PDB file of C-alpha atoms and ligand atoms in Angstrom:
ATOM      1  CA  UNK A   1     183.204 -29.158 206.035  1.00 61.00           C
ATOM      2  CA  UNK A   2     186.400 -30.585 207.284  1.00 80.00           C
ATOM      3  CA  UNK A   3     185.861 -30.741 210.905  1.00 86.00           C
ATOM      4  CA  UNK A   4     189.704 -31.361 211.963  1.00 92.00           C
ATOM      5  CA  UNK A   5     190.691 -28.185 209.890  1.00 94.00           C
ATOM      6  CA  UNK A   6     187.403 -26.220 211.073  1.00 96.00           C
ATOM      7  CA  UNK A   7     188.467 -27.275 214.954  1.00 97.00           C
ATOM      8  CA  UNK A   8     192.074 -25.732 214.257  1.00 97.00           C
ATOM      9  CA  UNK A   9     190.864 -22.434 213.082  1.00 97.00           C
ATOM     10  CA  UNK A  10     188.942 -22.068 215.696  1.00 97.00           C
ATOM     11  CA  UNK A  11     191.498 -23.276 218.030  1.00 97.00           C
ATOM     12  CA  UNK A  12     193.915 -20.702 216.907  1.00 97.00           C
ATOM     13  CA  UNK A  13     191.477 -17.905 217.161  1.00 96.00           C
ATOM     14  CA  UNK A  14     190.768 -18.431 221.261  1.00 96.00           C
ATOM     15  CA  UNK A  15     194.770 -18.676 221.542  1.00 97.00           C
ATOM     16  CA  UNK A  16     195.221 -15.576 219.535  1.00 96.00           C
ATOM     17  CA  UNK A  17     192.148 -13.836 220.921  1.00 95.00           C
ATOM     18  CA  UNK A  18     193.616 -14.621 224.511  1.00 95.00           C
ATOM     19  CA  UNK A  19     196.843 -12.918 223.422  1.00 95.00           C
ATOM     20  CA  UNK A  20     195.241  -9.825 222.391  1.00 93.00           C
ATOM     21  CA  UNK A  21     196.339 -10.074 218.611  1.00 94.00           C
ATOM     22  CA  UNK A  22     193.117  -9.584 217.067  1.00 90.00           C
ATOM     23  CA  UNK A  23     190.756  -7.172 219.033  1.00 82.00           C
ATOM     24  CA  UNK A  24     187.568  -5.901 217.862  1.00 84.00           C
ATOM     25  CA  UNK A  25     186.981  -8.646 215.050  1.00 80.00           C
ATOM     26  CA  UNK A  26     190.167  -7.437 213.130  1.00 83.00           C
ATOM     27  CA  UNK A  27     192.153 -10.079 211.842  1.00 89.00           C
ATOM     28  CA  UNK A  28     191.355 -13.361 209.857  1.00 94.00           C
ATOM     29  CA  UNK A  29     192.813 -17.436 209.706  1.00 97.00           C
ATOM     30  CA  UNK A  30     192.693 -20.010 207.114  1.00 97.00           C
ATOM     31  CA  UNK A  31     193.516 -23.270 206.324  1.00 97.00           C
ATOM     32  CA  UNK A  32     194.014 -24.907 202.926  1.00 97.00           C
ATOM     33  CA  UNK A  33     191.922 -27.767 202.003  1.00 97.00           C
ATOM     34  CA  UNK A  34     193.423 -28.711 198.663  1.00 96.00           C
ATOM     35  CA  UNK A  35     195.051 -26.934 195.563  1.00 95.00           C
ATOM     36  CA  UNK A  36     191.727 -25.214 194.629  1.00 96.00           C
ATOM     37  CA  UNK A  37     190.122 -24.470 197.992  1.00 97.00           C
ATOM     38  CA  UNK A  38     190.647 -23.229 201.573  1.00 97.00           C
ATOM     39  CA  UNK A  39     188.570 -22.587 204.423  1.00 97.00           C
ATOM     40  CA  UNK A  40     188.681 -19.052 205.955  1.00 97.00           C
ATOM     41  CA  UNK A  41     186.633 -17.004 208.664  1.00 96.00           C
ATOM     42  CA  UNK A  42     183.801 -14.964 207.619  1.00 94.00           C
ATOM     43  CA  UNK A  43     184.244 -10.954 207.956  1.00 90.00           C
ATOM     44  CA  UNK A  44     182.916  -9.404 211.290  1.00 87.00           C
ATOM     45  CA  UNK A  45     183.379 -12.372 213.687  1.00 89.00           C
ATOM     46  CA  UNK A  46     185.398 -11.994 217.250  1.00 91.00           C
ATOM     47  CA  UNK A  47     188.140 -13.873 216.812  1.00 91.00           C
ATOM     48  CA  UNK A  48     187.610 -15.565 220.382  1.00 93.00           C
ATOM     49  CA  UNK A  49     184.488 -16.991 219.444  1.00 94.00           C
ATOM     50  CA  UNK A  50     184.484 -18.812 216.157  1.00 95.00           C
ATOM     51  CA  UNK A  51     182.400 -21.793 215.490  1.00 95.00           C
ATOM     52  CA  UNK A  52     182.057 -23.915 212.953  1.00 95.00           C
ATOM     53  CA  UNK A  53     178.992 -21.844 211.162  1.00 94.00           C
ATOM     54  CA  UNK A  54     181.778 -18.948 210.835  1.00 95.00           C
ATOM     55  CA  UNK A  55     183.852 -20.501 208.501  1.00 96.00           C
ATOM     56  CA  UNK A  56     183.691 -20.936 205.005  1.00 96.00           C
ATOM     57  CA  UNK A  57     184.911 -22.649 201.992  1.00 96.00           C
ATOM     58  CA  UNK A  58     186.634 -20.399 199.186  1.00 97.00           C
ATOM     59  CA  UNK A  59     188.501 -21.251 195.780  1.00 97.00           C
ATOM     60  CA  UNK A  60     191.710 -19.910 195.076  1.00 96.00           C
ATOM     61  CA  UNK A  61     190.319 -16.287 193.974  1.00 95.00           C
ATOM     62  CA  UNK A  62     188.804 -15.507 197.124  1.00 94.00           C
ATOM     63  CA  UNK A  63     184.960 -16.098 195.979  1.00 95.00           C
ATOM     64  CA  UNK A  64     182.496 -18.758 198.580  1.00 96.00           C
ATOM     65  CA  UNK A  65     182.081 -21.750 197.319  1.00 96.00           C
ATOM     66  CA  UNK A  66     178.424 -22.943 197.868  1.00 92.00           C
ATOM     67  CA  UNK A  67     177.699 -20.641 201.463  1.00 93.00           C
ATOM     68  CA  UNK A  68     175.953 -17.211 201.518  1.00 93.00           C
ATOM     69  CA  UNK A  69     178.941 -16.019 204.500  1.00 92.00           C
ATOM     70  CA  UNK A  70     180.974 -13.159 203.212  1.00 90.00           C
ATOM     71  CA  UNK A  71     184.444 -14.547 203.381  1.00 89.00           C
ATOM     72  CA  UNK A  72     186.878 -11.633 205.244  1.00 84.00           C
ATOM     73  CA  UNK A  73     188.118  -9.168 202.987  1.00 79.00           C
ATOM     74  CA  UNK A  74     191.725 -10.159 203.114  1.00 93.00           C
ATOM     75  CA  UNK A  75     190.925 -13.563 201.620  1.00 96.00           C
ATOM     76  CA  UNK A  76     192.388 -12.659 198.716  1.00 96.00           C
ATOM     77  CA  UNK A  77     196.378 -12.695 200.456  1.00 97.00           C
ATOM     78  CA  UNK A  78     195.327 -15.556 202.062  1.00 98.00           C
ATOM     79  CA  UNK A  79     194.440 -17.704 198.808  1.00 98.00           C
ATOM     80  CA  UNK A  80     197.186 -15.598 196.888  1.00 97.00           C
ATOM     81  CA  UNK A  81     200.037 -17.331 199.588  1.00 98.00           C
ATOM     82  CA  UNK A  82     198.634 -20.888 198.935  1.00 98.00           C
ATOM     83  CA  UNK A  83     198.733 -20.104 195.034  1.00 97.00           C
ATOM     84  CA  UNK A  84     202.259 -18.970 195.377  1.00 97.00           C
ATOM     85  CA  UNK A  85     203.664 -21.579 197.351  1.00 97.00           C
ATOM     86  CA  UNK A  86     202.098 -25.453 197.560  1.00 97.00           C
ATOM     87  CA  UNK A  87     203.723 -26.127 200.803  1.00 97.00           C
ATOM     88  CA  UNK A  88     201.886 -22.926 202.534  1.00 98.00           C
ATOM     89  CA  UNK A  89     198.933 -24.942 204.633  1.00 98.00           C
ATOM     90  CA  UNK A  90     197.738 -22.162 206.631  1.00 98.00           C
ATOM     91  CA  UNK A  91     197.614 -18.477 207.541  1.00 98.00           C
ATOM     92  CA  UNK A  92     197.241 -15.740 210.480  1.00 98.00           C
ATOM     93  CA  UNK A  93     196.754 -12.668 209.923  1.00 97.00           C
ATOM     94  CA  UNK A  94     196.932 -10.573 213.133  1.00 96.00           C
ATOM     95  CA  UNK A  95     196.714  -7.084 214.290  1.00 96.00           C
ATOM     96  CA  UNK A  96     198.680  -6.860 217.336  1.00 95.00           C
ATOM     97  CA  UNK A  97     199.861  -3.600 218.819  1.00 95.00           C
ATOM     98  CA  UNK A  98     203.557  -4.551 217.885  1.00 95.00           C
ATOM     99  CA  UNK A  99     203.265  -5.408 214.468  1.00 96.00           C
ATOM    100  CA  UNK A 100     201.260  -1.949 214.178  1.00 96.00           C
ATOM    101  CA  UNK A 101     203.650  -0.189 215.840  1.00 96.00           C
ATOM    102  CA  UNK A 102     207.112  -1.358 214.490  1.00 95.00           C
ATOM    103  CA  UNK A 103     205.419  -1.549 210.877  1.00 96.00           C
ATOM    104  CA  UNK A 104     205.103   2.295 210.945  1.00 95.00           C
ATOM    105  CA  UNK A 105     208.613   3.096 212.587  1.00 94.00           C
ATOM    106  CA  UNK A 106     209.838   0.929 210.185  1.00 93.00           C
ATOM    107  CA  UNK A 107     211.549   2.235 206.913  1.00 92.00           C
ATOM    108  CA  UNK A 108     211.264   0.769 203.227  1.00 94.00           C
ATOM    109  CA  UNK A 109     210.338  -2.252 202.004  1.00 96.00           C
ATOM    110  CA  UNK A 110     211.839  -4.702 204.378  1.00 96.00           C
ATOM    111  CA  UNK A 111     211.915  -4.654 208.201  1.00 95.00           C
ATOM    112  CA  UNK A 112     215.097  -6.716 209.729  1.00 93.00           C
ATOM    113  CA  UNK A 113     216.046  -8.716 213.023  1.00 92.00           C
ATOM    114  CA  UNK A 114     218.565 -10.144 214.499  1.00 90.00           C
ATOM    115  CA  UNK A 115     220.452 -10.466 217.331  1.00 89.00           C
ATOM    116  CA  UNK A 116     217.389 -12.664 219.122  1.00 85.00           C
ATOM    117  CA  UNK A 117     217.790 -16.821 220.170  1.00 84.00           C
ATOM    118  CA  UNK A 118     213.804 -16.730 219.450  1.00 85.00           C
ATOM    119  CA  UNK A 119     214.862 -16.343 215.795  1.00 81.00           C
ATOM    120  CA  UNK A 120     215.050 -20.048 215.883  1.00 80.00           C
ATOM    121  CA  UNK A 121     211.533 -20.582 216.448  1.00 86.00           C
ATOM    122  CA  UNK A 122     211.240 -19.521 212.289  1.00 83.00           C
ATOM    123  CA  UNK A 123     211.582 -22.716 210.305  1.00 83.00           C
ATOM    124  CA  UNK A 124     215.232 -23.159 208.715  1.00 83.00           C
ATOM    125  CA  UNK A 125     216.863 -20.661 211.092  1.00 83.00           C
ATOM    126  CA  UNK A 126     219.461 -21.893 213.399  1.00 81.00           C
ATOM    127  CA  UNK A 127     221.155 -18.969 214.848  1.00 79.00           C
ATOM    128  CA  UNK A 128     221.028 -15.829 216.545  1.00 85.00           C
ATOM    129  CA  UNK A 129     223.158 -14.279 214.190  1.00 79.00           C
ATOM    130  CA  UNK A 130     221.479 -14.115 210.552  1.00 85.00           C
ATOM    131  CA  UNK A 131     219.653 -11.634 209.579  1.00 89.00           C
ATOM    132  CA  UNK A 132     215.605 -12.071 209.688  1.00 91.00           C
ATOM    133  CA  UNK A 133     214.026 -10.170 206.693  1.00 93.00           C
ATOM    134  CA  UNK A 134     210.278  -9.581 206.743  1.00 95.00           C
ATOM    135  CA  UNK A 135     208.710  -8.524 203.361  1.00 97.00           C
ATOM    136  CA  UNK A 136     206.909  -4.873 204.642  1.00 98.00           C
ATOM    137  CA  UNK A 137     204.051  -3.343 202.147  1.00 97.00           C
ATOM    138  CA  UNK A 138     201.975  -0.142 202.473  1.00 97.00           C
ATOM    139  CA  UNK A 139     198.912  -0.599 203.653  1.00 95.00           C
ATOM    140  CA  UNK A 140     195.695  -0.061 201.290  1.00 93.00           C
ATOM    141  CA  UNK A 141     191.857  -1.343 200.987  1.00 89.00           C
ATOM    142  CA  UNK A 142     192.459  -1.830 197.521  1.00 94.00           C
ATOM    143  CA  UNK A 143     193.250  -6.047 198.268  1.00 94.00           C
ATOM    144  CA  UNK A 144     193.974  -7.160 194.317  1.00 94.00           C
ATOM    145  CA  UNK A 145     196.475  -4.520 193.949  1.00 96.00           C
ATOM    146  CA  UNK A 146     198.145  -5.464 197.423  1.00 97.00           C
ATOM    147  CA  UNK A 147     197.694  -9.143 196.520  1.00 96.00           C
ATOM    148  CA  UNK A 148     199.211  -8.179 193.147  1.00 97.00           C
ATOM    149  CA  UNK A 149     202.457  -6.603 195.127  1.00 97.00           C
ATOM    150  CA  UNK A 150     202.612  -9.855 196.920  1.00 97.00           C
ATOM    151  CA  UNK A 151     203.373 -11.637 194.161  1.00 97.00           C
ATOM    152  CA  UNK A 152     205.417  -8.729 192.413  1.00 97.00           C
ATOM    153  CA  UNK A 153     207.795  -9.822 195.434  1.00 97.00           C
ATOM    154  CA  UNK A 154     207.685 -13.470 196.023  1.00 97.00           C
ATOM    155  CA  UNK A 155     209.063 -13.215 191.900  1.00 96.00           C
ATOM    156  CA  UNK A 156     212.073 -11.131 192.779  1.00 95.00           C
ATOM    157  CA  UNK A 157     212.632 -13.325 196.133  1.00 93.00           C
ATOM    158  CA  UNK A 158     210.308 -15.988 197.812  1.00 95.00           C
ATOM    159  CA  UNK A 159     209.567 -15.195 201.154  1.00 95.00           C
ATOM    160  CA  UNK A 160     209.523 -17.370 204.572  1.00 93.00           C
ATOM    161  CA  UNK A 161     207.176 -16.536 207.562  1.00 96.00           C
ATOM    162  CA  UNK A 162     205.574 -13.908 207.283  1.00 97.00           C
ATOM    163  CA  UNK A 163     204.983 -10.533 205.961  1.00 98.00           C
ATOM    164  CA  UNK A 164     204.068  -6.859 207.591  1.00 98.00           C
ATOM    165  CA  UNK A 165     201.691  -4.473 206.577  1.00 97.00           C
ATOM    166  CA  UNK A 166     202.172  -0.713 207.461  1.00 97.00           C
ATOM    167  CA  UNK A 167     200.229   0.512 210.766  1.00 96.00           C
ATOM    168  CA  UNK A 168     197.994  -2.753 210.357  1.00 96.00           C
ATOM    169  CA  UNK A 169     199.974  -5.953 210.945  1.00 96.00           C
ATOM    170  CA  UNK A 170     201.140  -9.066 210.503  1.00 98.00           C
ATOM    171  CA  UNK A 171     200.403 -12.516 207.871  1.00 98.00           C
ATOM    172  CA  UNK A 172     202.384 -15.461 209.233  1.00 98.00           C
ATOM    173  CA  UNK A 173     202.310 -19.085 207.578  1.00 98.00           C
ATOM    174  CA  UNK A 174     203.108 -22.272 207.662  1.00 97.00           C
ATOM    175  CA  UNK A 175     203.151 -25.702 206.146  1.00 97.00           C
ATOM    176  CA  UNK A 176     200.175 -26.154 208.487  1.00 97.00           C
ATOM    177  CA  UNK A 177     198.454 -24.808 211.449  1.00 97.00           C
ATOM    178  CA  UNK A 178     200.798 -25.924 214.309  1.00 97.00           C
ATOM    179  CA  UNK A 179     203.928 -24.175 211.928  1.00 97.00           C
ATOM    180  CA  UNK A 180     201.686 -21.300 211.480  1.00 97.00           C
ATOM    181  CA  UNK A 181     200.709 -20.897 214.944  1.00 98.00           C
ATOM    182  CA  UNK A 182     204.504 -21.462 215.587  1.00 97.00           C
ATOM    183  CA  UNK A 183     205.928 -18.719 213.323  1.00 97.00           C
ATOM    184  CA  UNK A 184     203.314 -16.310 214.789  1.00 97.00           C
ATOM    185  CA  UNK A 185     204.385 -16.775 218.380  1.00 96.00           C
ATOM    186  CA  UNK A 186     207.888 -16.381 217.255  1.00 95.00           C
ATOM    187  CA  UNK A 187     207.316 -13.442 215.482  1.00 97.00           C
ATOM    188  CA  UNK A 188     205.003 -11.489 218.310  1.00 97.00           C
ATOM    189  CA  UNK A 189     207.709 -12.712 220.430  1.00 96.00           C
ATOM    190  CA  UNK A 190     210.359 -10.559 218.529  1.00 96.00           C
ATOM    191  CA  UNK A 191     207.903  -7.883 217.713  1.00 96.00           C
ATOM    192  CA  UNK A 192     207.571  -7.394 221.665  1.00 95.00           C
ATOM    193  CA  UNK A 193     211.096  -7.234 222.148  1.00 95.00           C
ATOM    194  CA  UNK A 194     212.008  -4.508 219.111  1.00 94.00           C
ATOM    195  CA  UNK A 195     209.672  -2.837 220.592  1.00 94.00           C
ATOM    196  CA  UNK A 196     210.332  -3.040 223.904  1.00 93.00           C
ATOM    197  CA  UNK A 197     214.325  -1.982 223.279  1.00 92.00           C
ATOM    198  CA  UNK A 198     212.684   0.989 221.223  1.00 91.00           C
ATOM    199  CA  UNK A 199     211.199   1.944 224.086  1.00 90.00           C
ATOM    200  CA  UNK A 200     213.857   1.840 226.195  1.00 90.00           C
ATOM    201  CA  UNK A 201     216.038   3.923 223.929  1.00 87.00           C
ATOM    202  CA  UNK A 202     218.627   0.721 222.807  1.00 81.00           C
ATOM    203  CA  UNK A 203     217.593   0.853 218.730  1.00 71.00           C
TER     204      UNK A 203
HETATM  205 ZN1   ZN B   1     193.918  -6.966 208.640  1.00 84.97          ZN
END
């Protein structure tokens, strides 16, 4: 197993576990090793506490490759992103109260920022002022059809960052971990303040 790319998995988790994004075991990382495999975290661990013996390695439809761990049952977005774009290197799923929250309130198929400096922490954005457009789905257990919808949409429009799902939360990418991690951040950053101007009765 790739140590370096085991190490930043379980890197991110303590950071994200320390920021409350993933409680109770929800939520699940992954890194790609090359075009026909990644590593991802096995279902039911705490976030916070990965080691090495929780990851495993996975081809590009999700199944283990040579380990009896079960990998997470999302694996099959995660492995779907890296098949869709080449330059994708890694992926965080979360489930942080914002992403749950605003992904409900939200209408439609698309959920929209702007306004925010922090918009600049998502790669190729340089301004306040444009418009941030996160792909939004329903949420489901069914993960080929959802996986299916993924691509249905990166068809009609390839899609930077990130994606919501409804009342569940949040898959942020990047070319590799430290973009990934990156993105995330940025995007719980604006989460918290949408929400936070919800609350306060300003949108
Ligand atoms: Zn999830």
């Amino acid at each position: 197993m790739n140590r370096t790319l085991s190490q930043s998995i379980i890197d991110a988790g303590r950071w994200i576990d320390s920021q409350g994004w993933c409680p109770a075991t929800g939520g699940n990382f992954s890194a790609r090793i090359d075009q026909q495999s990644a590593l991802v975290t096995a279902s039911g661990r705490h976030k916070g506490q990965l080691t090495p013996q929780d990851l495993l390695q996975v081809d590009m439809q999700g199944q283990p490759i040579d380990s009896p761990l079960k990998p997470s049952a999302e694996t099959l977005l995660h492995t779907r992103l890296y098949q869709l774009d080449p330059q994708i290197g890694a992926v965080l799923h979360t489930h942080s109260v914002a992403s749950t929250v605003l992904s409900r309130l939200a209408k439609g198929e698309w959920f929209t920022l702007e306004g925010y400096e922090m918009q600049k922490s998502l790669a190729g954005n340089h301004s306040h002022a444009a418009e941030i457009r996160l792909a939004l789905f329903d949420n489901t257990q069914d993960m080929a059809a959802l996986a299916d919808r993924l691509s249905e949409r990166w068809q009609q429009q390839p899609l930077a960052w990130g994606f919501l799902v409804r009342g569940h939360g949040l898959y942020a990418w990047g070319q590799d971990m430290a973009q990934a991690r990156r993105h995330l951040e940025g995007l719980e950053f604006l989460f918290a303040c949408e929400l936070e101007m919800k609350r306060l009765g300003a949108n």
